[in-house]
Amino acid sequence: MIRKISAVKLSQLKTTFITSKRLLNLIWLVDKKLFLATGVAAVIPAIVPFINVYIYKLVIDFVVEAVSSGFFEISRLYPLLLLRIFTYFIQDAAFSTQTFVNTAFWLKVPIFLGQLIYQKTSSLDIQYFEDSKFQDLLEKARQSQVFRPQQLIQNLFFGLQSTVSVIIALVAIINLNWFLGFLVILVAIPEFINESQRSKIAYGIWDANASQRKRHGYLSAMLQHPRNAKEIKIFRLAKNFLFEIKSIQEKFAWENIKLTRNNYFFNLLFNGLSTAVFIGIEIFIIFEALAKRVTIGDIGFYTGVVNQFQNGLGGLFRNLSGVYEQSLYVKSIFELIDTKPIIKEIKNPLILNTKKPHKIEFKNVT
C-alpha cells in the first residue's frame, strides 16, 4: 500500500516537473530578455534584506561601543548609513522592476498561448468536437489558459526567490545554532503537506465539475444571446434555466467553502506553531546576548535572519504547492496541444490541375 502511494506521489511530482519545464520552454520563446529580467528581479529582493540587516547590526554595535567607551569615530558611521540607504533604494528598485517585467510578460503570454490553442483546435477533425470527453478537455484548457500559466510561472520565480532567502538564512542560523534551523523546518513541513493536499482537493473539485461548468456556460449563453430571446419568452424557459444555473453555482460554491473552512483551522494551528517557534528563537538569542556569546547588534541581526528564514521557508513551500496546483490545470493545455489529428496530411499529395479538374464517376450503381 505504501509503495503504491509513493508511486502515485512520484508520478504526480514527475507530471508537475514535466508540465513546468514545458511551460518554461514556451515562455522562453515569448521574450527571452523579459524572461531573464524576471529571474534577476526575483533574486535581488531575496539577497538585499540580509545585507541590510547585517549593516544595521554593525550600526547597533557601533552605537553600543561608543556609549560604553565614551569615544567614537563618526567617520566609521557614515559609510554604514550610506550603504543602508543604498540597499533600501536597490530593494525598492528591484520590486518596481519585478512589477514592470511581470506586467509586460503577462500581457504577452496569454496571446502566445491563445494562438497555440486556436491553431491546434483549428487543425483537429470534426470528430473531436462531437466527443464529450474532448469537449470537457477543451473547456478545461480554455479556462486554464487565462491565468493559470502566469500563476505557475510566478510561483516558480517566487519559489526561486524563497530558495535563495532560505539558503542564505540557513547558513547564518547554523552559524549560531544548527538546532534552530532544524526546528523552523520541522514546523514548516506540515504546512507544505497541508497546502499540497488542499491543492489536490481543489483541483479534484474543479476537474469533476468540468461537464457542469460546460452546461453552466451553455445555459448562460442561452439566456444572454439575443437570438434566443424569443424562444426563451415563448416557452417560458427563463425560470427553469435560472434555477439550474443557481443549482450548479451553489454546488460548486459549497464544495469550495467546505474546503476553505477545513483549511482555515489548519492554518490557525500552523501559524500558532510558527509564532511559538519564532518567539522561542528570539528569547534564545536574547539570553545568548546576556551571556555575552553574541553582541547586542547580533540580537537584531539574528532576529531578522530567523524572520527571513521563516518567511522564506513558508514562501518556498507555498510556492511549491502553488506550482503543483497550477500544473494540474496547465496540464490540460498540453493535453490539448498533444492531441493528434485523426486524418493525417500526406507527405507528397497529388496536385490537382485546376484547368482540367478530375472527374468523380459512379459506375454500375443501382
PDB file of C-alpha atoms in Angstrom, residues 82-329:
ATOM      1  CA  LEU A  82      25.034  55.346   3.169  1.00  0.00           C
ATOM      2  CA  LEU A  83      25.149  51.621   2.461  1.00  0.00           C
ATOM      3  CA  ARG A  84      21.887  51.148   4.358  1.00  0.00           C
ATOM      4  CA  ILE A  85      20.181  53.872   2.289  1.00  0.00           C
ATOM      5  CA  PHE A  86      21.612  52.359  -0.896  1.00  0.00           C
ATOM      6  CA  THR A  87      20.264  48.865  -0.039  1.00  0.00           C
ATOM      7  CA  TYR A  88      16.787  50.331   0.537  1.00  0.00           C
ATOM      8  CA  PHE A  89      16.971  52.011  -2.873  1.00  0.00           C
ATOM      9  CA  ILE A  90      18.100  48.762  -4.551  1.00  0.00           C
ATOM     10  CA  GLN A  91      15.284  46.852  -2.834  1.00  0.00           C
ATOM     11  CA  ASP A  92      12.618  49.330  -3.983  1.00  0.00           C
ATOM     12  CA  ALA A  93      14.077  49.389  -7.493  1.00  0.00           C
ATOM     13  CA  ALA A  94      14.008  45.565  -7.613  1.00  0.00           C
ATOM     14  CA  PHE A  95      10.345  45.457  -6.566  1.00  0.00           C
ATOM     15  CA  SER A  96       9.436  48.113  -9.143  1.00  0.00           C
ATOM     16  CA  THR A  97      11.344  46.203 -11.832  1.00  0.00           C
ATOM     17  CA  GLN A  98       9.615  42.996 -10.794  1.00  0.00           C
ATOM     18  CA  THR A  99       6.199  44.626 -11.176  1.00  0.00           C
ATOM     19  CA  PHE A 100       7.125  46.095 -14.569  1.00  0.00           C
ATOM     20  CA  VAL A 101       8.561  42.923 -16.125  1.00  0.00           C
ATOM     21  CA  ASN A 102       5.739  40.765 -14.739  1.00  0.00           C
ATOM     22  CA  THR A 103       3.128  43.103 -16.221  1.00  0.00           C
ATOM     23  CA  ALA A 104       4.923  43.246 -19.588  1.00  0.00           C
ATOM     24  CA  PHE A 105       5.417  39.487 -19.579  1.00  0.00           C
ATOM     25  CA  TRP A 106       1.857  38.570 -18.759  1.00  0.00           C
ATOM     26  CA  LEU A 107       0.448  40.842 -21.406  1.00  0.00           C
ATOM     27  CA  LYS A 108       2.310  38.739 -23.982  1.00  0.00           C
ATOM     28  CA  VAL A 109       1.878  35.211 -22.605  1.00  0.00           C
ATOM     29  CA  PRO A 110      -1.941  34.847 -22.993  1.00  0.00           C
ATOM     30  CA  ILE A 111      -1.693  35.951 -26.634  1.00  0.00           C
ATOM     31  CA  PHE A 112       1.037  33.387 -27.310  1.00  0.00           C
ATOM     32  CA  LEU A 113      -0.777  30.509 -25.587  1.00  0.00           C
ATOM     33  CA  GLY A 114      -4.102  31.553 -27.124  1.00  0.00           C
ATOM     34  CA  GLN A 115      -2.618  31.320 -30.601  1.00  0.00           C
ATOM     35  CA  LEU A 116      -1.243  27.828 -29.846  1.00  0.00           C
ATOM     36  CA  ILE A 117      -4.647  26.617 -28.685  1.00  0.00           C
ATOM     37  CA  TYR A 118      -6.505  28.223 -31.610  1.00  0.00           C
ATOM     38  CA  GLN A 119      -4.060  26.714 -34.122  1.00  0.00           C
ATOM     39  CA  LYS A 120      -4.439  23.284 -32.533  1.00  0.00           C
ATOM     40  CA  THR A 121      -8.256  23.334 -32.399  1.00  0.00           C
ATOM     41  CA  SER A 122      -8.468  24.569 -35.998  1.00  0.00           C
ATOM     42  CA  SER A 123      -6.279  21.656 -37.158  1.00  0.00           C
ATOM     43  CA  LEU A 124      -8.322  18.916 -35.465  1.00  0.00           C
ATOM     44  CA  ASP A 125     -11.003  16.775 -37.090  1.00  0.00           C
ATOM     45  CA  ILE A 126     -14.725  17.403 -36.719  1.00  0.00           C
ATOM     46  CA  GLN A 127     -14.991  14.047 -34.957  1.00  0.00           C
ATOM     47  CA  TYR A 128     -13.259  15.510 -31.870  1.00  0.00           C
ATOM     48  CA  PHE A 129     -15.844  18.257 -31.480  1.00  0.00           C
ATOM     49  CA  GLU A 130     -18.617  15.651 -31.299  1.00  0.00           C
ATOM     50  CA  ASP A 131     -16.829  13.850 -28.436  1.00  0.00           C
ATOM     51  CA  SER A 132     -17.982  14.879 -24.924  1.00  0.00           C
ATOM     52  CA  LYS A 133     -14.604  13.987 -23.351  1.00  0.00           C
ATOM     53  CA  PHE A 134     -12.767  16.200 -25.809  1.00  0.00           C
ATOM     54  CA  GLN A 135     -15.313  18.958 -25.156  1.00  0.00           C
ATOM     55  CA  ASP A 136     -14.523  18.710 -21.426  1.00  0.00           C
ATOM     56  CA  LEU A 137     -10.784  18.884 -22.188  1.00  0.00           C
ATOM     57  CA  LEU A 138     -11.317  21.900 -24.452  1.00  0.00           C
ATOM     58  CA  GLU A 139     -13.348  23.627 -21.743  1.00  0.00           C
ATOM     59  CA  LYS A 140     -10.620  22.978 -19.137  1.00  0.00           C
ATOM     60  CA  ALA A 141      -7.863  24.206 -21.483  1.00  0.00           C
ATOM     61  CA  ARG A 142      -9.890  27.292 -22.416  1.00  0.00           C
ATOM     62  CA  GLN A 143     -10.410  28.224 -18.758  1.00  0.00           C
ATOM     63  CA  SER A 144      -6.853  27.345 -17.720  1.00  0.00           C
ATOM     64  CA  GLN A 145      -5.117  29.470 -20.357  1.00  0.00           C
ATOM     65  CA  VAL A 146      -6.444  32.749 -18.901  1.00  0.00           C
ATOM     66  CA  PHE A 147      -4.314  32.985 -15.748  1.00  0.00           C
ATOM     67  CA  ARG A 148      -3.077  29.522 -14.675  1.00  0.00           C
ATOM     68  CA  PRO A 149       0.170  29.591 -16.736  1.00  0.00           C
ATOM     69  CA  GLN A 150       1.017  33.038 -15.373  1.00  0.00           C
ATOM     70  CA  GLN A 151       0.443  31.873 -11.812  1.00  0.00           C
ATOM     71  CA  LEU A 152       2.572  28.776 -12.335  1.00  0.00           C
ATOM     72  CA  ILE A 153       5.497  30.802 -13.669  1.00  0.00           C
ATOM     73  CA  GLN A 154       5.122  33.358 -10.855  1.00  0.00           C
ATOM     74  CA  ASN A 155       5.154  30.532  -8.319  1.00  0.00           C
ATOM     75  CA  LEU A 156       8.356  29.214  -9.913  1.00  0.00           C
ATOM     76  CA  PHE A 157      10.112  32.601  -9.809  1.00  0.00           C
ATOM     77  CA  PHE A 158       8.904  33.410  -6.289  1.00  0.00           C
ATOM     78  CA  GLY A 159       9.967  29.894  -5.326  1.00  0.00           C
ATOM     79  CA  LEU A 160      13.441  30.737  -6.641  1.00  0.00           C
ATOM     80  CA  GLN A 161      13.375  33.933  -4.569  1.00  0.00           C
ATOM     81  CA  SER A 162      12.364  31.993  -1.449  1.00  0.00           C
ATOM     82  CA  THR A 163      15.041  29.344  -2.081  1.00  0.00           C
ATOM     83  CA  VAL A 164      17.796  31.987  -2.182  1.00  0.00           C
ATOM     84  CA  SER A 165      16.450  33.531   1.059  1.00  0.00           C
ATOM     85  CA  VAL A 166      16.309  30.144   2.793  1.00  0.00           C
ATOM     86  CA  ILE A 167      19.868  29.176   1.781  1.00  0.00           C
ATOM     87  CA  ILE A 168      21.401  32.485   2.976  1.00  0.00           C
ATOM     88  CA  ALA A 169      19.387  32.457   6.224  1.00  0.00           C
ATOM     89  CA  LEU A 170      20.148  28.792   6.881  1.00  0.00           C
ATOM     90  CA  VAL A 171      23.897  29.388   6.643  1.00  0.00           C
ATOM     91  CA  ALA A 172      23.597  32.291   9.126  1.00  0.00           C
ATOM     92  CA  ILE A 173      21.377  30.350  11.571  1.00  0.00           C
ATOM     93  CA  ILE A 174      23.600  27.250  11.525  1.00  0.00           C
ATOM     94  CA  ASN A 175      26.471  29.574  12.374  1.00  0.00           C
ATOM     95  CA  LEU A 176      24.506  30.495  15.530  1.00  0.00           C
ATOM     96  CA  ASN A 177      22.886  27.120  16.374  1.00  0.00           C
ATOM     97  CA  TRP A 178      22.046  24.318  13.932  1.00  0.00           C
ATOM     98  CA  PHE A 179      19.086  23.105  16.028  1.00  0.00           C
ATOM     99  CA  LEU A 180      17.196  26.384  15.437  1.00  0.00           C
ATOM    100  CA  GLY A 181      17.209  25.837  11.667  1.00  0.00           C
ATOM    101  CA  PHE A 182      16.017  22.275  12.137  1.00  0.00           C
ATOM    102  CA  LEU A 183      13.168  23.496  14.384  1.00  0.00           C
ATOM    103  CA  VAL A 184      11.886  26.026  11.829  1.00  0.00           C
ATOM    104  CA  ILE A 185      11.993  23.413   9.027  1.00  0.00           C
ATOM    105  CA  LEU A 186      10.147  20.931  11.249  1.00  0.00           C
ATOM    106  CA  VAL A 187       7.298  23.403  11.825  1.00  0.00           C
ATOM    107  CA  ALA A 188       7.064  24.404   8.129  1.00  0.00           C
ATOM    108  CA  ILE A 189       6.796  20.860   6.689  1.00  0.00           C
ATOM    109  CA  PRO A 190       3.203  20.160   7.923  1.00  0.00           C
ATOM    110  CA  GLU A 191       2.096  23.458   6.331  1.00  0.00           C
ATOM    111  CA  PHE A 192       3.549  22.339   2.993  1.00  0.00           C
ATOM    112  CA  ILE A 193       1.804  18.944   3.224  1.00  0.00           C
ATOM    113  CA  ASN A 194      -1.487  20.646   4.102  1.00  0.00           C
ATOM    114  CA  GLU A 195      -1.211  23.104   1.187  1.00  0.00           C
ATOM    115  CA  SER A 196      -0.386  20.304  -1.265  1.00  0.00           C
ATOM    116  CA  GLN A 197      -3.378  18.285  -0.097  1.00  0.00           C
ATOM    117  CA  ARG A 198      -5.628  21.355  -0.347  1.00  0.00           C
ATOM    118  CA  SER A 199      -4.400  21.993  -3.908  1.00  0.00           C
ATOM    119  CA  LYS A 200      -5.109  18.396  -4.894  1.00  0.00           C
ATOM    120  CA  ILE A 201      -8.662  18.504  -3.459  1.00  0.00           C
ATOM    121  CA  ALA A 202      -9.348  21.925  -5.054  1.00  0.00           C
ATOM    122  CA  TYR A 203      -8.313  20.603  -8.462  1.00  0.00           C
ATOM    123  CA  GLY A 204     -10.424  17.485  -7.909  1.00  0.00           C
ATOM    124  CA  ILE A 205     -13.492  19.683  -7.336  1.00  0.00           C
ATOM    125  CA  TRP A 206     -12.684  21.787 -10.416  1.00  0.00           C
ATOM    126  CA  ASP A 207     -11.971  18.748 -12.614  1.00  0.00           C
ATOM    127  CA  ALA A 208     -15.028  16.783 -11.501  1.00  0.00           C
ATOM    128  CA  ASN A 209     -17.286  19.727 -12.350  1.00  0.00           C
ATOM    129  CA  ALA A 210     -15.997  20.196 -15.935  1.00  0.00           C
ATOM    130  CA  SER A 211     -19.229  18.992 -17.526  1.00  0.00           C
ATOM    131  CA  GLN A 212     -21.314  21.098 -15.122  1.00  0.00           C
ATOM    132  CA  ARG A 213     -19.263  24.201 -15.921  1.00  0.00           C
ATOM    133  CA  LYS A 214     -19.797  23.488 -19.617  1.00  0.00           C
ATOM    134  CA  ARG A 215     -23.552  23.239 -19.008  1.00  0.00           C
ATOM    135  CA  HIS A 216     -23.444  26.438 -16.950  1.00  0.00           C
ATOM    136  CA  GLY A 217     -21.767  28.245 -19.871  1.00  0.00           C
ATOM    137  CA  TYR A 218     -24.354  26.875 -22.305  1.00  0.00           C
ATOM    138  CA  LEU A 219     -27.338  27.932 -20.168  1.00  0.00           C
ATOM    139  CA  SER A 220     -25.811  31.366 -19.518  1.00  0.00           C
ATOM    140  CA  ALA A 221     -25.288  31.886 -23.257  1.00  0.00           C
ATOM    141  CA  MET A 222     -28.877  30.800 -23.950  1.00  0.00           C
ATOM    142  CA  LEU A 223     -30.210  33.408 -21.523  1.00  0.00           C
ATOM    143  CA  GLN A 224     -27.969  36.240 -22.731  1.00  0.00           C
ATOM    144  CA  HIS A 225     -27.782  35.796 -26.503  1.00  0.00           C
ATOM    145  CA  PRO A 226     -30.293  37.941 -28.464  1.00  0.00           C
ATOM    146  CA  ARG A 227     -31.093  35.169 -30.962  1.00  0.00           C
ATOM    147  CA  ASN A 228     -32.530  33.010 -28.147  1.00  0.00           C
ATOM    148  CA  ALA A 229     -34.686  35.737 -26.561  1.00  0.00           C
ATOM    149  CA  LYS A 230     -37.863  34.886 -28.497  1.00  0.00           C
ATOM    150  CA  GLU A 231     -37.778  31.151 -27.763  1.00  0.00           C
ATOM    151  CA  ILE A 232     -36.957  31.784 -24.085  1.00  0.00           C
ATOM    152  CA  LYS A 233     -40.002  34.028 -23.739  1.00  0.00           C
ATOM    153  CA  ILE A 234     -42.384  31.912 -25.858  1.00  0.00           C
ATOM    154  CA  PHE A 235     -41.626  28.672 -23.995  1.00  0.00           C
ATOM    155  CA  ARG A 236     -41.072  30.443 -20.618  1.00  0.00           C
ATOM    156  CA  LEU A 237     -37.703  28.746 -20.109  1.00  0.00           C
ATOM    157  CA  ALA A 238     -36.002  31.516 -18.114  1.00  0.00           C
ATOM    158  CA  LYS A 239     -37.211  30.288 -14.719  1.00  0.00           C
ATOM    159  CA  ASN A 240     -36.026  26.713 -15.331  1.00  0.00           C
ATOM    160  CA  PHE A 241     -32.668  27.865 -16.715  1.00  0.00           C
ATOM    161  CA  LEU A 242     -32.103  30.249 -13.800  1.00  0.00           C
ATOM    162  CA  PHE A 243     -32.907  27.501 -11.283  1.00  0.00           C
ATOM    163  CA  GLU A 244     -30.427  25.099 -12.918  1.00  0.00           C
ATOM    164  CA  ILE A 245     -27.684  27.756 -13.147  1.00  0.00           C
ATOM    165  CA  LYS A 246     -28.146  28.589  -9.461  1.00  0.00           C
ATOM    166  CA  SER A 247     -28.020  24.890  -8.509  1.00  0.00           C
ATOM    167  CA  ILE A 248     -24.720  24.408 -10.358  1.00  0.00           C
ATOM    168  CA  GLN A 249     -23.212  27.544  -8.765  1.00  0.00           C
ATOM    169  CA  GLU A 250     -24.368  26.621  -5.251  1.00  0.00           C
ATOM    170  CA  LYS A 251     -22.996  23.063  -5.523  1.00  0.00           C
ATOM    171  CA  PHE A 252     -19.609  24.316  -6.696  1.00  0.00           C
ATOM    172  CA  ALA A 253     -19.561  27.100  -4.061  1.00  0.00           C
ATOM    173  CA  TRP A 254     -20.478  24.732  -1.206  1.00  0.00           C
ATOM    174  CA  GLU A 255     -17.689  22.281  -2.088  1.00  0.00           C
ATOM    175  CA  ASN A 256     -15.132  25.117  -2.120  1.00  0.00           C
ATOM    176  CA  ILE A 257     -16.456  26.688   1.100  1.00  0.00           C
ATOM    177  CA  LYS A 258     -16.115  23.313   2.832  1.00  0.00           C
ATOM    178  CA  LEU A 259     -12.510  23.010   1.604  1.00  0.00           C
ATOM    179  CA  THR A 260     -11.686  26.602   2.658  1.00  0.00           C
ATOM    180  CA  ARG A 261     -13.212  26.053   6.109  1.00  0.00           C
ATOM    181  CA  ASN A 262     -11.142  22.923   6.725  1.00  0.00           C
ATOM    182  CA  ASN A 263      -8.003  24.703   5.525  1.00  0.00           C
ATOM    183  CA  TYR A 264      -8.750  27.698   7.791  1.00  0.00           C
ATOM    184  CA  PHE A 265      -8.437  25.658  11.008  1.00  0.00           C
ATOM    185  CA  PHE A 266      -5.209  24.020   9.858  1.00  0.00           C
ATOM    186  CA  ASN A 267      -3.773  27.463   9.010  1.00  0.00           C
ATOM    187  CA  LEU A 268      -4.594  28.728  12.517  1.00  0.00           C
ATOM    188  CA  LEU A 269      -2.748  25.747  14.013  1.00  0.00           C
ATOM    189  CA  PHE A 270       0.343  26.087  11.806  1.00  0.00           C
ATOM    190  CA  ASN A 271       0.520  29.872  12.275  1.00  0.00           C
ATOM    191  CA  GLY A 272       0.374  29.369  16.058  1.00  0.00           C
ATOM    192  CA  LEU A 273       3.228  26.848  15.942  1.00  0.00           C
ATOM    193  CA  SER A 274       5.257  29.111  13.677  1.00  0.00           C
ATOM    194  CA  THR A 275       4.791  32.098  16.032  1.00  0.00           C
ATOM    195  CA  ALA A 276       5.760  29.995  19.076  1.00  0.00           C
ATOM    196  CA  VAL A 277       8.992  28.868  17.372  1.00  0.00           C
ATOM    197  CA  PHE A 278       9.865  32.430  16.315  1.00  0.00           C
ATOM    198  CA  ILE A 279       9.347  33.808  19.850  1.00  0.00           C
ATOM    199  CA  GLY A 280      11.330  30.897  21.294  1.00  0.00           C
ATOM    200  CA  ILE A 281      14.281  31.628  18.988  1.00  0.00           C
ATOM    201  CA  GLU A 282      14.099  35.331  19.849  1.00  0.00           C
ATOM    202  CA  ILE A 283      14.267  34.516  23.586  1.00  0.00           C
ATOM    203  CA  PHE A 284      17.233  32.188  22.940  1.00  0.00           C
ATOM    204  CA  ILE A 285      19.144  34.964  21.149  1.00  0.00           C
ATOM    205  CA  ILE A 286      18.436  37.427  23.994  1.00  0.00           C
ATOM    206  CA  PHE A 287      19.858  35.004  26.578  1.00  0.00           C
ATOM    207  CA  GLU A 288      22.874  34.408  24.330  1.00  0.00           C
ATOM    208  CA  ALA A 289      23.463  38.175  24.325  1.00  0.00           C
ATOM    209  CA  LEU A 290      23.094  38.328  28.154  1.00  0.00           C
ATOM    210  CA  ALA A 291      25.708  35.569  28.385  1.00  0.00           C
ATOM    211  CA  LYS A 292      27.922  37.704  26.081  1.00  0.00           C
ATOM    212  CA  ARG A 293      28.162  34.955  23.470  1.00  0.00           C
ATOM    213  CA  VAL A 294      26.727  37.332  20.852  1.00  0.00           C
ATOM    214  CA  THR A 295      26.697  41.135  20.584  1.00  0.00           C
ATOM    215  CA  ILE A 296      23.707  43.453  21.037  1.00  0.00           C
ATOM    216  CA  GLY A 297      23.714  44.020  17.270  1.00  0.00           C
ATOM    217  CA  ASP A 298      23.516  40.258  16.769  1.00  0.00           C
ATOM    218  CA  ILE A 299      20.116  40.233  18.509  1.00  0.00           C
ATOM    219  CA  GLY A 300      18.657  42.373  15.729  1.00  0.00           C
ATOM    220  CA  PHE A 301      20.650  40.558  13.057  1.00  0.00           C
ATOM    221  CA  TYR A 302      19.678  37.005  14.005  1.00  0.00           C
ATOM    222  CA  THR A 303      16.076  38.003  14.753  1.00  0.00           C
ATOM    223  CA  GLY A 304      15.901  39.457  11.237  1.00  0.00           C
ATOM    224  CA  VAL A 305      17.594  36.376   9.754  1.00  0.00           C
ATOM    225  CA  VAL A 306      15.222  33.977  11.519  1.00  0.00           C
ATOM    226  CA  ASN A 307      12.276  36.071  10.346  1.00  0.00           C
ATOM    227  CA  GLN A 308      13.596  35.960   6.761  1.00  0.00           C
ATOM    228  CA  PHE A 309      14.232  32.220   7.084  1.00  0.00           C
ATOM    229  CA  GLN A 310      10.741  31.577   8.404  1.00  0.00           C
ATOM    230  CA  ASN A 311       9.113  33.740   5.720  1.00  0.00           C
ATOM    231  CA  GLY A 312      11.366  32.300   3.015  1.00  0.00           C
ATOM    232  CA  LEU A 313      10.682  28.689   4.006  1.00  0.00           C
ATOM    233  CA  GLY A 314       6.943  29.304   4.287  1.00  0.00           C
ATOM    234  CA  GLY A 315       7.046  31.114   0.933  1.00  0.00           C
ATOM    235  CA  LEU A 316       9.035  28.274  -0.643  1.00  0.00           C
ATOM    236  CA  PHE A 317       6.538  25.646   0.497  1.00  0.00           C
ATOM    237  CA  ARG A 318       3.571  27.791  -0.536  1.00  0.00           C
ATOM    238  CA  ASN A 319       5.093  28.400  -3.972  1.00  0.00           C
ATOM    239  CA  LEU A 320       5.976  24.723  -4.452  1.00  0.00           C
ATOM    240  CA  SER A 321       2.405  23.895  -3.503  1.00  0.00           C
ATOM    241  CA  GLY A 322       1.257  26.593  -5.958  1.00  0.00           C
ATOM    242  CA  VAL A 323       3.421  25.093  -8.728  1.00  0.00           C
ATOM    243  CA  TYR A 324       1.856  21.688  -8.057  1.00  0.00           C
ATOM    244  CA  GLU A 325      -1.678  23.137  -8.033  1.00  0.00           C
ATOM    245  CA  GLN A 326      -1.298  25.257 -11.184  1.00  0.00           C
ATOM    246  CA  SER A 327       0.445  22.430 -13.059  1.00  0.00           C
ATOM    247  CA  LEU A 328      -2.709  20.333 -12.605  1.00  0.00           C
ATOM    248  CA  TYR A 329      -4.640  22.965 -14.569  1.00  0.00           C
TER     249      TYR A 329
END
